[in-house]
Short mmCIF file of C-alpha atoms in Angstrom, two decimals:
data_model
loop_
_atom_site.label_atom_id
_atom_site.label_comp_id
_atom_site.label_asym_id
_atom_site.label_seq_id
_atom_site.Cartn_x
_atom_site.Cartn_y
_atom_site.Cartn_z
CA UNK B 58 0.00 0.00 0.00
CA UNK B 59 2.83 2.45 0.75
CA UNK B 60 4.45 1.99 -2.65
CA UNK B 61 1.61 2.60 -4.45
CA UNK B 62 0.82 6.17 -2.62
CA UNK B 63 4.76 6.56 -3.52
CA UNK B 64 3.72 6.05 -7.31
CA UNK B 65 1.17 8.26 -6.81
CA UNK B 66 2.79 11.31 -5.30
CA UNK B 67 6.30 10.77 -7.62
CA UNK B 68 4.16 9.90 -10.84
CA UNK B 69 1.10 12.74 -11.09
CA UNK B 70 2.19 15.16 -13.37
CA UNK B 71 0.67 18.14 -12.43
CA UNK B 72 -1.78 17.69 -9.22
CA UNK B 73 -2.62 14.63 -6.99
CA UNK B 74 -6.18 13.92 -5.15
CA UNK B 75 -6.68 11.70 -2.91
CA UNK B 76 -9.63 11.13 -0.82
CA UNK B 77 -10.68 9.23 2.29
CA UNK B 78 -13.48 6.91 3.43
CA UNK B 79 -14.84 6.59 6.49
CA UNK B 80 -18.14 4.79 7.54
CA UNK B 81 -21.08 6.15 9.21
CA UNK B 82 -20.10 5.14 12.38
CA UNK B 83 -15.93 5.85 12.30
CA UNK B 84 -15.26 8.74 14.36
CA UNK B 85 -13.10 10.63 11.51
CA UNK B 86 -9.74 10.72 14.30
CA UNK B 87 -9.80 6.56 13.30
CA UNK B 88 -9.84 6.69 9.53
CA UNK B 89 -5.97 5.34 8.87
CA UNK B 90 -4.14 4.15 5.44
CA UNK B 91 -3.33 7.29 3.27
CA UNK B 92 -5.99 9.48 4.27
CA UNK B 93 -4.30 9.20 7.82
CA UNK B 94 -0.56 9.55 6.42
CA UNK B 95 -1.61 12.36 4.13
CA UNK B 96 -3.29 14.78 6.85
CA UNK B 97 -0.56 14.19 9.33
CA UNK B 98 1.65 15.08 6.87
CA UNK B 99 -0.34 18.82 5.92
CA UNK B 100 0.30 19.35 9.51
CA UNK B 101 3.33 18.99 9.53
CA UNK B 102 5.27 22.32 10.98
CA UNK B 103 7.42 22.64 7.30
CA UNK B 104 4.04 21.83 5.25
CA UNK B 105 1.17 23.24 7.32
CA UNK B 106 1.71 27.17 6.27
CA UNK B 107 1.00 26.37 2.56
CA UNK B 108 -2.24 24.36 3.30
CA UNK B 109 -5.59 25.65 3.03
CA UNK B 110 -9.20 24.25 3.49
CA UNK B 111 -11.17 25.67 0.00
CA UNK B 112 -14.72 24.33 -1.42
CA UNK B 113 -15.93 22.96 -4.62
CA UNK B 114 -18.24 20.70 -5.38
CA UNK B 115 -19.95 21.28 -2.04
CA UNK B 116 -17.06 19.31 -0.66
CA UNK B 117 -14.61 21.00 1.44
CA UNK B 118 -11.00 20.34 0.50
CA UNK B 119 -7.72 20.76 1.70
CA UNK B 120 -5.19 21.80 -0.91
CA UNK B 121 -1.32 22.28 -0.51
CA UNK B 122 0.13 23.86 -4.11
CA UNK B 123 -0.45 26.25 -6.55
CA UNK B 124 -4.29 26.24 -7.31
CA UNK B 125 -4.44 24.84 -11.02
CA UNK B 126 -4.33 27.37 -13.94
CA UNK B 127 -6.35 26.68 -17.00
CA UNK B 128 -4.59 26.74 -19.90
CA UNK B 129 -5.12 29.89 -22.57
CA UNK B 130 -7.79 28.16 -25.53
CA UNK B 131 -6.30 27.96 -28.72
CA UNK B 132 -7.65 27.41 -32.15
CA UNK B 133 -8.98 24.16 -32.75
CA UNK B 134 -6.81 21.78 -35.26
CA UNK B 135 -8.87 20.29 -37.51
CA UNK B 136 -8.76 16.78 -37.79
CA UNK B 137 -8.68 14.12 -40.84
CA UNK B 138 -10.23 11.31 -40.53
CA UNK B 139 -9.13 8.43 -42.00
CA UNK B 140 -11.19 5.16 -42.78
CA UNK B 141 -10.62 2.41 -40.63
CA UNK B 142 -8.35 0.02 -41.74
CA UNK B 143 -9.59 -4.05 -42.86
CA UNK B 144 -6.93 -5.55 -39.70
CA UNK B 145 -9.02 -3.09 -37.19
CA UNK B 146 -12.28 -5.30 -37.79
CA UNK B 147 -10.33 -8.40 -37.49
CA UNK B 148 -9.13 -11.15 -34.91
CA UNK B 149 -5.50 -10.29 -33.77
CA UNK B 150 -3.28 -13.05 -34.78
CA UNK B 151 -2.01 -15.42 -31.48
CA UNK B 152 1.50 -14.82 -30.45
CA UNK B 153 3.71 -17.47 -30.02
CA UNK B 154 3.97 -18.29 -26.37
CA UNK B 155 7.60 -18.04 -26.14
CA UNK B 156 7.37 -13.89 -27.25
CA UNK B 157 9.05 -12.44 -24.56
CA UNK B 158 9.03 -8.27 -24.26
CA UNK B 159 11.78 -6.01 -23.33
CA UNK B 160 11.97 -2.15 -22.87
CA UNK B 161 14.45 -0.29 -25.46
CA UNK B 162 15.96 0.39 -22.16
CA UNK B 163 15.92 -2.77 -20.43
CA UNK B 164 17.83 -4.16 -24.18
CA UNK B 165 20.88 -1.21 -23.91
CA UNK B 166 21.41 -2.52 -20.06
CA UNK B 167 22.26 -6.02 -21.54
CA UNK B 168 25.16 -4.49 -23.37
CA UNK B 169 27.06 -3.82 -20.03
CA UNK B 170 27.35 -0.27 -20.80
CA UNK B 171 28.96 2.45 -17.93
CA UNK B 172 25.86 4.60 -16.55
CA UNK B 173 26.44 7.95 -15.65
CA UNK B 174 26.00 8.65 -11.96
CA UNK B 175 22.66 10.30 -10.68
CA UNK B 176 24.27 12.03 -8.18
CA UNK B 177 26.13 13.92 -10.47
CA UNK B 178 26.03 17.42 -10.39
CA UNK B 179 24.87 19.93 -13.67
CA UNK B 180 24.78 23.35 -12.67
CA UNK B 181 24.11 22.38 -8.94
CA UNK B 182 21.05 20.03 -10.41
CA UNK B 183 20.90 16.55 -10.27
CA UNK B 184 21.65 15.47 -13.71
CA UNK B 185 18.47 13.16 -13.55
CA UNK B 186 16.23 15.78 -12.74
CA UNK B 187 17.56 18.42 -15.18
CA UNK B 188 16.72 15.94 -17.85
CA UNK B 189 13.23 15.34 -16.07
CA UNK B 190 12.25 18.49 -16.33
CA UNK B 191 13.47 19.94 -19.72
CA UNK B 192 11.77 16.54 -21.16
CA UNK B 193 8.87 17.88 -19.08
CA UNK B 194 9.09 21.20 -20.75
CA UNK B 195 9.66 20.07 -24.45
CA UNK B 196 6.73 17.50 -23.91
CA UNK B 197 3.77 19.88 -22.59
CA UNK B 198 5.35 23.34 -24.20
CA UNK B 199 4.08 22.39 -27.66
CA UNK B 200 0.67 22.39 -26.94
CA UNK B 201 0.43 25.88 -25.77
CA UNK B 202 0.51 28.97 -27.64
CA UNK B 203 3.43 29.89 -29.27
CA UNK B 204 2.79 33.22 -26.96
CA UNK B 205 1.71 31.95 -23.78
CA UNK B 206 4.89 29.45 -23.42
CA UNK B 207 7.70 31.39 -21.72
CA UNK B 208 4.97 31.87 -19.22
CA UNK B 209 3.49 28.76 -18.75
CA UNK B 210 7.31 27.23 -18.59
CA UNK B 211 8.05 29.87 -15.90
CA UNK B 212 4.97 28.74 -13.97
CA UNK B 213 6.02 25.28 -14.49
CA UNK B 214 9.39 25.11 -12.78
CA UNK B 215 7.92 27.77 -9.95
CA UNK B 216 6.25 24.92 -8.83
CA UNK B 217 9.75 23.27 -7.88
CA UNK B 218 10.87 24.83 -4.67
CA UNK B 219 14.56 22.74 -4.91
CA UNK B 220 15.59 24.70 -8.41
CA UNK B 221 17.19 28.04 -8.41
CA UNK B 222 16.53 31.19 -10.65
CA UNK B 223 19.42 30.58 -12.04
CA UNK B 224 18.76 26.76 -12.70
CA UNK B 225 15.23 27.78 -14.25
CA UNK B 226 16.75 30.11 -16.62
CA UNK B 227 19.50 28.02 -17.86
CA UNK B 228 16.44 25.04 -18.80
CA UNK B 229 14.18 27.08 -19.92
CA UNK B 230 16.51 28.45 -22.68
CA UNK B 231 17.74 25.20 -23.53
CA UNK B 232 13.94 23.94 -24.09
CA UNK B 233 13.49 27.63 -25.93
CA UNK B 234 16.70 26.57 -27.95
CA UNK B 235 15.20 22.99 -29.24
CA UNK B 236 11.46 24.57 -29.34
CA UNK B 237 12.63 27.86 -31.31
CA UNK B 238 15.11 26.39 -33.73
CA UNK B 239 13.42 26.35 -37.62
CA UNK B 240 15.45 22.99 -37.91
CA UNK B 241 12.68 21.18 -35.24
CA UNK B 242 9.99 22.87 -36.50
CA UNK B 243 8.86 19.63 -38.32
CA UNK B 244 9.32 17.79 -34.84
CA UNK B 245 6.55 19.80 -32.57
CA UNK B 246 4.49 21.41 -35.73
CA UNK B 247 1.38 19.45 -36.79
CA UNK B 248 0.25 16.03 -36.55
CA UNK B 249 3.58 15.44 -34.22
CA UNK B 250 2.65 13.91 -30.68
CA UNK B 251 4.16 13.91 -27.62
CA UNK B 252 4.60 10.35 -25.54
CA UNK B 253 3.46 7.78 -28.02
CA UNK B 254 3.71 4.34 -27.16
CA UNK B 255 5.24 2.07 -29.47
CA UNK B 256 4.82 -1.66 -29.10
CA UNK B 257 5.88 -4.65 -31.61
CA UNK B 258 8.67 -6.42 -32.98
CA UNK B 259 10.35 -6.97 -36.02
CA UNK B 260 12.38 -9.77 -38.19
CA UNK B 261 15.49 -7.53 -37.93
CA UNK B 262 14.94 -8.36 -33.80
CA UNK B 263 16.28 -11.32 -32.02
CA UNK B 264 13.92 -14.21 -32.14
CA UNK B 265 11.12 -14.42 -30.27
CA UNK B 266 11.76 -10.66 -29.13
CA UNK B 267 8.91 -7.46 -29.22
CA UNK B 268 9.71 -3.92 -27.75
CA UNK B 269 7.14 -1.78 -25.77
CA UNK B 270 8.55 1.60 -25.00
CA UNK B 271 7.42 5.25 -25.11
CA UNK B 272 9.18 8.16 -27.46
CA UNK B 273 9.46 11.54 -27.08
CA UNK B 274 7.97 12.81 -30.16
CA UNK B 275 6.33 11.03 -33.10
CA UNK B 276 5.62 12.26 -36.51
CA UNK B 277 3.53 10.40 -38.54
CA UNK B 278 2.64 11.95 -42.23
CA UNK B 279 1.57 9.67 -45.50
CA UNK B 280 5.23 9.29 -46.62
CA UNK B 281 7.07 9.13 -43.94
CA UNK B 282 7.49 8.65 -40.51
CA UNK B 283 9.71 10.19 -37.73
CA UNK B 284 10.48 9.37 -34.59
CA UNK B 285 12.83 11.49 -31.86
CA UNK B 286 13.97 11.46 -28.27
CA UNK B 287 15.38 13.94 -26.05
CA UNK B 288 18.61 13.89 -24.76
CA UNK B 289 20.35 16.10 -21.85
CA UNK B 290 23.84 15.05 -21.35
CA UNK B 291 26.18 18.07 -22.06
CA UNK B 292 28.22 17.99 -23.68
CA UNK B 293 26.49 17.03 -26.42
CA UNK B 294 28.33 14.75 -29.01
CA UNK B 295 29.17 15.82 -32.07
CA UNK B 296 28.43 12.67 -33.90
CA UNK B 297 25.77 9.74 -33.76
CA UNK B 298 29.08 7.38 -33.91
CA UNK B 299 30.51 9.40 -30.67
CA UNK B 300 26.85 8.98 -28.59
CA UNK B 301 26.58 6.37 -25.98
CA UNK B 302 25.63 2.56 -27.63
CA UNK B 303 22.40 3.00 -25.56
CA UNK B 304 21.10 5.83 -27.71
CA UNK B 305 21.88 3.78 -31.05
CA UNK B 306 19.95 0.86 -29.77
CA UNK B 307 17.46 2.24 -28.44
CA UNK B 308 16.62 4.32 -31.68
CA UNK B 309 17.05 1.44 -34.01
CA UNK B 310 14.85 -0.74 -32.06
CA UNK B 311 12.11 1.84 -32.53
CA UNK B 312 12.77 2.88 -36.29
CA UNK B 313 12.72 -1.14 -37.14
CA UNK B 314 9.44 -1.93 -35.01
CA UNK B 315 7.77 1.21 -37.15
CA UNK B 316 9.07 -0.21 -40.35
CA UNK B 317 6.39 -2.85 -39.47
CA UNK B 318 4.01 -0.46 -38.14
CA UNK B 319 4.45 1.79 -41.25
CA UNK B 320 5.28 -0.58 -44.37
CA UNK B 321 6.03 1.22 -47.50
CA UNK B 322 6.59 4.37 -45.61
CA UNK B 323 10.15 6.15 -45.01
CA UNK B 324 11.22 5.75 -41.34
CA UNK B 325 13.36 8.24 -40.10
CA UNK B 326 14.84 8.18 -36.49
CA UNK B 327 16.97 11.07 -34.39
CA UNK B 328 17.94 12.31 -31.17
CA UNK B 329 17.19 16.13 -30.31
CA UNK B 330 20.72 16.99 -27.98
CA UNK B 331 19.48 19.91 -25.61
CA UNK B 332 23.07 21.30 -25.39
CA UNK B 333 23.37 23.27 -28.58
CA UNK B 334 20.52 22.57 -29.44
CA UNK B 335 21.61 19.52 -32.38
CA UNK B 336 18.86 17.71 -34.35
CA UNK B 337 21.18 14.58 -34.49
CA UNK B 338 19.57 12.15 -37.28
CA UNK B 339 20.14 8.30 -36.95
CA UNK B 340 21.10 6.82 -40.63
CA UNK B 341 19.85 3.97 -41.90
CA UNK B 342 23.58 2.15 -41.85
CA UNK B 343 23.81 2.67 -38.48
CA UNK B 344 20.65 1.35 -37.58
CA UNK B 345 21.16 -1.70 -39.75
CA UNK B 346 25.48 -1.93 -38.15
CA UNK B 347 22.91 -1.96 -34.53
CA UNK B 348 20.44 -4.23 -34.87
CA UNK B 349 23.03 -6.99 -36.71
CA UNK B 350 24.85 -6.41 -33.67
CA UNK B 351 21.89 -6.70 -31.20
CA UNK B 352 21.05 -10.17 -32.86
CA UNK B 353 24.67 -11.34 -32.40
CA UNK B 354 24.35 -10.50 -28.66
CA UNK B 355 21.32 -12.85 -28.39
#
């Protein structure tokens, strides 16, 4: 029970509510499990001056945080439909029982690669959380007005009372510097989307091996298709060969499960470096040199 309220409080991305019940009968000083944890922890001494007691709903609520903003309304993208395709109305085909799934991720571990240390230090930030929260920015940034985003990404990291005004300014122009650039504009302009799943596998996999993973961003247009991932490490390197073996599988594991996904259509992968900013495409001979190396490793 306690690790799921911890993937609750680490995992909500912008608010968390949690509520309580209590029969008719429970004097309300009884009621334990999270309702219990949560309330002792408003009062405690650090947390208590930012909680207040507000009503909605008829309900009366106590709230610690920033009271939600709606976001400004923009125009409404029009959307093409497309006709459903012939496998949609179908049976899907059985797997064979021996499939066996693996995370893009979980596939770069096996190669025994060096990670770089989350305790170490960028600009006085964590270098994990840096990168969490310029991917945060790059992935919810898009979606707002092309006027209203220096503001909204200002209000985003005020919410984080651990980063300095320094430490906001220096990842808010690196977001600006991907976001701004006229080489991405193809990345975040229409019909991209942020966080798309991708699940499958391929004949250029190992046998008996299917992916499920999530991307960054995904294009998806009639001819081609193009699929990118944010990286933070500074600095930057200057050539696909020079990034870390991770990267490369990771990338060609994606562009060959979308060459199934997508036949007939160009697939495209690359990695969007943050320090620069670099639009850093993955060519097709290196994602052929990774996967025949992948399938020697297995």
């Amino acid at each position: 029970a306690w690790r799921l309220l911890y993937v609750g409080l680490t995992r909500a991305r912008d608010r968390l509510v949690l509520c309580g019940r209590i029969g008719a009968t429970t004097a309300d000083e009884k009621v334990g499990g999270w309702y219990a944890a949560m309330r002792a922890a408003f009062a405690h001494a650090t947390v208590e001056p930012g909680v207040r007691m507000i009503q909605s709903g008829g309900m009366e609520i106590q709230r610690f945080g920033a009271d939600p903003l709606p976001l400004p309304t923009s125009a409404a993208v029009p959307r093409v439909l497309a006709p459903l395709p012939a496998w949609a109305r179908g049976l899907a085909p059985e797997e064979p029982p021996s499939r066996r799934y693996a995370s893009p991720s979980q596939l770069a571990e096996q190669a025994f690669l060096p990670a770089p240390s989350p305790l170490a230090q960028v600009e006085g930030l964590g270098r994990f959380r840096r990168g969490d929260l310029i991917h945060r920015l790059l992935q919810l940034l898009p979606d707002v007005p092309a006027a209203d985003r220096r503001a909204a990404a200002e209000g985003l990291l005020a919410r984080e009372p651990d980063v300095t005004e320094a430490q906001r300014r220096e990842m808010i122009a690196a977001a600006f510097g991907v976001l701004e650039d006229p080489v991405f504009a193809e990345v975040f302009g229409p019909g991209s989307r942020a966080e798309a799943g991708i699940a499958g596998t391929s004949p250029r996999l190992p046998d008996g091996l299917a992916v499920s993973g999530r991307v960054d961003r995904l294009l998806v247009t009639p001819e081609r298709v193009l699929v990118v991932d944010y990286k933070t490490n500074r600095p930057a390197p200057t050539s696909i060969e020079a990034a870390d073996l991770a990267y490369r599988i990771q990338m060609s594991v994606y562009a060959a499960v979308l060459a199934e996904v997508f036949p007939g259509r160009r697939i495209e992968a690359a990695l969007v470096w943050t320090d620069g900013p670099r639009l850093m495409p993955v060519p097709e001979n290196i994602v052929a040199r990774t996967l025949e190396g992948l399938a020697d490793a297995h």
